[in-house]
C-alpha positions as semicolon CSV with decimal commas, in nm:
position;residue;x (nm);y (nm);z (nm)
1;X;0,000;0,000;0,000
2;X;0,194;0,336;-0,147
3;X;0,141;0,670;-0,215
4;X;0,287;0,720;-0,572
5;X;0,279;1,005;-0,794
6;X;0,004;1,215;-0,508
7;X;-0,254;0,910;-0,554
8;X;-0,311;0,573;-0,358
9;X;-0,130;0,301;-0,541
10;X;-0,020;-0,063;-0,512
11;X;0,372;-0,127;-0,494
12;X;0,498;-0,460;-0,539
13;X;0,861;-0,513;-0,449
14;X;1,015;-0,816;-0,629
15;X;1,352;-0,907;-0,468
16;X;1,615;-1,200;-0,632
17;X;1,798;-1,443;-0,454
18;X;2,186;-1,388;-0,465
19;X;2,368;-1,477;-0,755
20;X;2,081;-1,455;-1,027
21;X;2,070;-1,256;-1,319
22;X;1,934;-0,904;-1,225
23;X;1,883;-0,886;-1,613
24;X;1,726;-1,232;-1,670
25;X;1,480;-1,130;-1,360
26;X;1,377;-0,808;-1,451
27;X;1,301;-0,956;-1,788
28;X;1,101;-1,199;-1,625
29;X;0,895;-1,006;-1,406
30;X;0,803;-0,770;-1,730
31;X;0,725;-1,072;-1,947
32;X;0,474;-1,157;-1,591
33;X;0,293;-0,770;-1,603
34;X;0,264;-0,866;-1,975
35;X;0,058;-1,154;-1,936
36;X;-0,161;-1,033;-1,652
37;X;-0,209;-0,687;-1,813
38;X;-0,536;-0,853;-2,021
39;X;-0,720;-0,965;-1,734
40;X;-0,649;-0,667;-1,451
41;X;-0,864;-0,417;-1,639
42;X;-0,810;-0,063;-1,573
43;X;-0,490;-0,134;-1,353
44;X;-0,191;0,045;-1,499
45;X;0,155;-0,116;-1,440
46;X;0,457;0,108;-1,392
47;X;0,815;-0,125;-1,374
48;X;1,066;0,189;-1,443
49;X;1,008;0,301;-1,092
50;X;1,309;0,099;-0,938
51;X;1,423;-0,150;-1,189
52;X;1,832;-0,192;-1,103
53;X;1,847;-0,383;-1,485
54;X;1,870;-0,003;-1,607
55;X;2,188;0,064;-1,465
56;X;2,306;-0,256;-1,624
57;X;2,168;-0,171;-1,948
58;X;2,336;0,193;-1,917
59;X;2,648;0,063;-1,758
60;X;2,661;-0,234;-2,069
61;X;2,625;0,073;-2,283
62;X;2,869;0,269;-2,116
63;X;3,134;0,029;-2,155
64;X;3,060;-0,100;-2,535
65;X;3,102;0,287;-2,646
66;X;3,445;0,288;-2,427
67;X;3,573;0,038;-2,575
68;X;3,486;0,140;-2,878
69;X;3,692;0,514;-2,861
70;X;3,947;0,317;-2,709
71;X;3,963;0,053;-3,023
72;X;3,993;0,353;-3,263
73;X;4,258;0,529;-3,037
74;X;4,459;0,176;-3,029
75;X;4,411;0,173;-3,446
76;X;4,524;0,585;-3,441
77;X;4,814;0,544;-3,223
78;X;4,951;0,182;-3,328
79;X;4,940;0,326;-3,728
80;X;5,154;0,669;-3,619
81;X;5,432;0,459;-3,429
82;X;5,443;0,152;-3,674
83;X;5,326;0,320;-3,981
84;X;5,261;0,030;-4,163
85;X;4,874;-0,186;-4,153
86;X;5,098;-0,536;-4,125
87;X;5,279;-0,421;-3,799
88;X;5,005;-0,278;-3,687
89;X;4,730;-0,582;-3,740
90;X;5,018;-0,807;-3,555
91;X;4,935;-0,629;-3,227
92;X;4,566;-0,570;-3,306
93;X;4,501;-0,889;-3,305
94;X;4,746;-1,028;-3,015
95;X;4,595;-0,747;-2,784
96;X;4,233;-0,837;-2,789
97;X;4,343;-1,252;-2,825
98;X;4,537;-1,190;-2,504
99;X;4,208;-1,056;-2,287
100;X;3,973;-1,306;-2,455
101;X;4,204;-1,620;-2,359
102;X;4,190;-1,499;-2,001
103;X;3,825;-1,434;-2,027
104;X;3,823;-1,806;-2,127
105;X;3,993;-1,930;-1,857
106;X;3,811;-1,725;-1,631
107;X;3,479;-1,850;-1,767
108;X;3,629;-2,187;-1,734
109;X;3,707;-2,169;-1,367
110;X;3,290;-2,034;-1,259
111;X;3,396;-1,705;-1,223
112;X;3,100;-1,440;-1,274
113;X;3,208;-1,145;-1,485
114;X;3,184;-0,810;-1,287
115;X;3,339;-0,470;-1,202
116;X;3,630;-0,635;-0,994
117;X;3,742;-0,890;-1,244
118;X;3,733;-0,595;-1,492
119;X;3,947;-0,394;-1,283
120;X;4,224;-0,676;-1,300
121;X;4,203;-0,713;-1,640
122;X;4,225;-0,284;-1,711
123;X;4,533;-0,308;-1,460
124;X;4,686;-0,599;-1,713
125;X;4,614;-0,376;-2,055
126;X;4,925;-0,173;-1,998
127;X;5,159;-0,531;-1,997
128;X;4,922;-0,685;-2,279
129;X;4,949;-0,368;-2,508
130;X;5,304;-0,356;-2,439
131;X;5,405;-0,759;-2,490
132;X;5,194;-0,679;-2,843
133;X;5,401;-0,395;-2,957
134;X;5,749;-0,467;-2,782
135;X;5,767;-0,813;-2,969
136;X;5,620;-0,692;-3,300
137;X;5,857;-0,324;-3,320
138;X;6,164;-0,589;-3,205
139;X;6,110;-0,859;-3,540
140;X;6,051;-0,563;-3,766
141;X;6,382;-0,404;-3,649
142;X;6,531;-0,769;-3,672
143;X;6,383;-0,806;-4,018
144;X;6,500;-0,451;-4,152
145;X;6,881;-0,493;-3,998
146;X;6,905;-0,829;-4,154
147;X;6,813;-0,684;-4,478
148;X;6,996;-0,382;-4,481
149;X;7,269;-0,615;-4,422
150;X;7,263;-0,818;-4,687
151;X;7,206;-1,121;-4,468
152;X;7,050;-1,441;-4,644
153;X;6,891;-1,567;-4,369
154;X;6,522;-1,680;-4,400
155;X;6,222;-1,442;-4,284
156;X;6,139;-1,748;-4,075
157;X;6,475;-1,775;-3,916
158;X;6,514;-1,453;-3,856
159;X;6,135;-1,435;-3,696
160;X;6,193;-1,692;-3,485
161;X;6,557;-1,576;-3,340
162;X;6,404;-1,221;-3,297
163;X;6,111;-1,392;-3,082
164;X;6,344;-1,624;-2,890
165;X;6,590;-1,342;-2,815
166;X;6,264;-1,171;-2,630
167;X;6,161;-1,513;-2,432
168;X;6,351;-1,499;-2,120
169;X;6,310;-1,108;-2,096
170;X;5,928;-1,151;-2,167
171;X;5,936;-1,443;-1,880
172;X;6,101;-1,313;-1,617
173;X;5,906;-0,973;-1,645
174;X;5,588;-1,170;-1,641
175;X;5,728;-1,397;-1,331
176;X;5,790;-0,981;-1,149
177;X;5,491;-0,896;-1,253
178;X;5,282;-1,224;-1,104
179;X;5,543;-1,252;-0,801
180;X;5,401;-0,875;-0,704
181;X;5,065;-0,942;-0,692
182;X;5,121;-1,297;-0,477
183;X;5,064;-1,160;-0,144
184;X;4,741;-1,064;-0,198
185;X;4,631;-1,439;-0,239
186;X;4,694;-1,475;0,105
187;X;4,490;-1,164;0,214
188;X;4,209;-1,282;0,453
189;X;3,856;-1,134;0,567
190;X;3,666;-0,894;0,324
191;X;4,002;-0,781;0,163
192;X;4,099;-1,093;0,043
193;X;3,724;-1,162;-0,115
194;X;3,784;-0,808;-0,286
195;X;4,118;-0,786;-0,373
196;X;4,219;-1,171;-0,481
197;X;3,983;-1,203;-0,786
198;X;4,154;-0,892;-0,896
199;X;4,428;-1,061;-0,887
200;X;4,314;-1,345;-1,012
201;X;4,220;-1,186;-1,344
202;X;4,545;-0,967;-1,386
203;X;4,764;-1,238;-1,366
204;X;4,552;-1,458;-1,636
205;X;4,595;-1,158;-1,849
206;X;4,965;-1,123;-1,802
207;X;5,007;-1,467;-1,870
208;X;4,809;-1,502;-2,159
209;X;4,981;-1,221;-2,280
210;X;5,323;-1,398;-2,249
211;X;5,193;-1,724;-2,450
212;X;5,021;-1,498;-2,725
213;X;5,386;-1,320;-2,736
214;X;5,558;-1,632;-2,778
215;X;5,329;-1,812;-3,032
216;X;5,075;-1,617;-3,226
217;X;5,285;-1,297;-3,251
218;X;5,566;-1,473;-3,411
219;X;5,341;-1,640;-3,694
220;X;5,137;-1,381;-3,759
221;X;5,460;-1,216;-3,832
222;X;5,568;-1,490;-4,039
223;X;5,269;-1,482;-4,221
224;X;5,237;-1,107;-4,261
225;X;5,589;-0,959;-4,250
226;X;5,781;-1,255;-4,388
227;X;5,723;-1,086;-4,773
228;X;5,794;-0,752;-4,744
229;X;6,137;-0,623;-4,864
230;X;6,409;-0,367;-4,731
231;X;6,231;-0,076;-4,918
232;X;5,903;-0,096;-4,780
233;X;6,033;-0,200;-4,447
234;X;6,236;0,164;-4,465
235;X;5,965;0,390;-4,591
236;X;5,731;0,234;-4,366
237;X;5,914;0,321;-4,066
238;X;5,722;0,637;-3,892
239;X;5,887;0,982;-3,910
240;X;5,716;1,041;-3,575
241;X;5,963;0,824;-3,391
242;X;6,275;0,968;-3,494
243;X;6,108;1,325;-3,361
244;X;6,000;1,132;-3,028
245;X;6,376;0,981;-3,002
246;X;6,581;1,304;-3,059
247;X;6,353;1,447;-2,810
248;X;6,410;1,163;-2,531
249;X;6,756;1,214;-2,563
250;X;6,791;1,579;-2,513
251;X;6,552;1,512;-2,187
């Protein structure tokens, strides 16, 4: 029995059981009003008065348009440094690949996908975007010195040294990197049940990030850089990071 909008009014207060879809019961309770709607004549429904699904639905669309800008800024800023669509495909594609394969193991272990697990995977971006760049800009330079050299070594050989001469820098700053966030596994209380599937979901990211490194990175670079020869590989280098360099090392 409410008062609602100055007249006397009916409020019915639906409430879920933890760990239920807020979305899948919202939708079900509308589907409900639906049905009875024919036979409660004269009896207007009103389900927008609290109905938590709505921030959902904003915060889902929130998040889609983020990541969106972000894409395009990723595209914008990988084509100014690399300055060539091969180089920067290579990273496109090991930079999503990396968050989706600990998504999947995520998935795989139960866990629920919310604002915390989210967190630990925005903390792990900044090592994912920079395992997919740092290995790609080190086999073009590889690929480009060989050439200007003369050398008549393979693209494949050459890939594959340029890769394994990153593998036990790329492992041991992984093995930092999950080694810093091991204490807060053994947090206890409401800390630990905050703070350790945060963890949980950076290091997955970090690690997938090291495996996409060492094996799709190197043969998408066989497949897409393997053909191009020492003239493209110099005019495609970006005039921006000369500019950035001279710079650097007057600071």
């Amino acid at each position: 029995d409410a008062i609602i909008n100055d007249g006397p009014n009916l409020l019915l207060v639906v409430e879920k059981l933890p760990g239920v879809s807020t979305l899948e019961v919202t939708q079900g309770v509308e589907a409900a009003l639906d049905a009875l709607r024919p036979g409660l004549a004269g009896i207007k429904f009103d389900a927008t008065l609290f109905r938590p699904a709505t921030f959902i639905e904003m915060a889902i669309a929130n998040l889609t348009r983020t990541l969106v800008i972000g894409a395009v800024l990723v595209v914008l800023i990988l084509g100014a440094f690399f300055y060539g669509w091969r180089t920067a495909l290579i990273s496109l594609v090991a930079i999503p690949l990396s968050l989706v394969a600990a998504l999947l193991v995520l998935y795989l272990r139960g866990a629920t996908f919310n604002t915390v697990l989210l967190a630990g995977l925005v903390i792990a971006l900044g090592v994912v975007v920079d395992d997919a760049i740092v290995d790609v800009e080190h086999i073009v330079r590889r690929l480009r010195q060989h050439r200007q050299e003369g050398s008549d070594k393979s693209p494949a050989t050459i890939i594959l040294e340029a890769s394994l001469e990153m593998r036990s820098a790329l492992f041991f700053a992984t093995l930092i990197i999950a080694l810093a966030v091991m204490p807060v596994f053994f947090m206890e209380g409401e800390s630990g049940a905050l703070f350790q599937p945060l963890a949980v979901s950076c290091a997955l990211a970090v690690l997938a990030s090291m495996l996409v490194a060492l094996t799709a990175t190197p043969a998408l670079s066989l497949i897409l850089l393997s053909s191009m020869s020492t003239a493209p590989l110099q005019r495609r280098e970006s005039p921006l990071v000369p500019w950035l360099q001279r710079g650097y090392e007057r600071v």
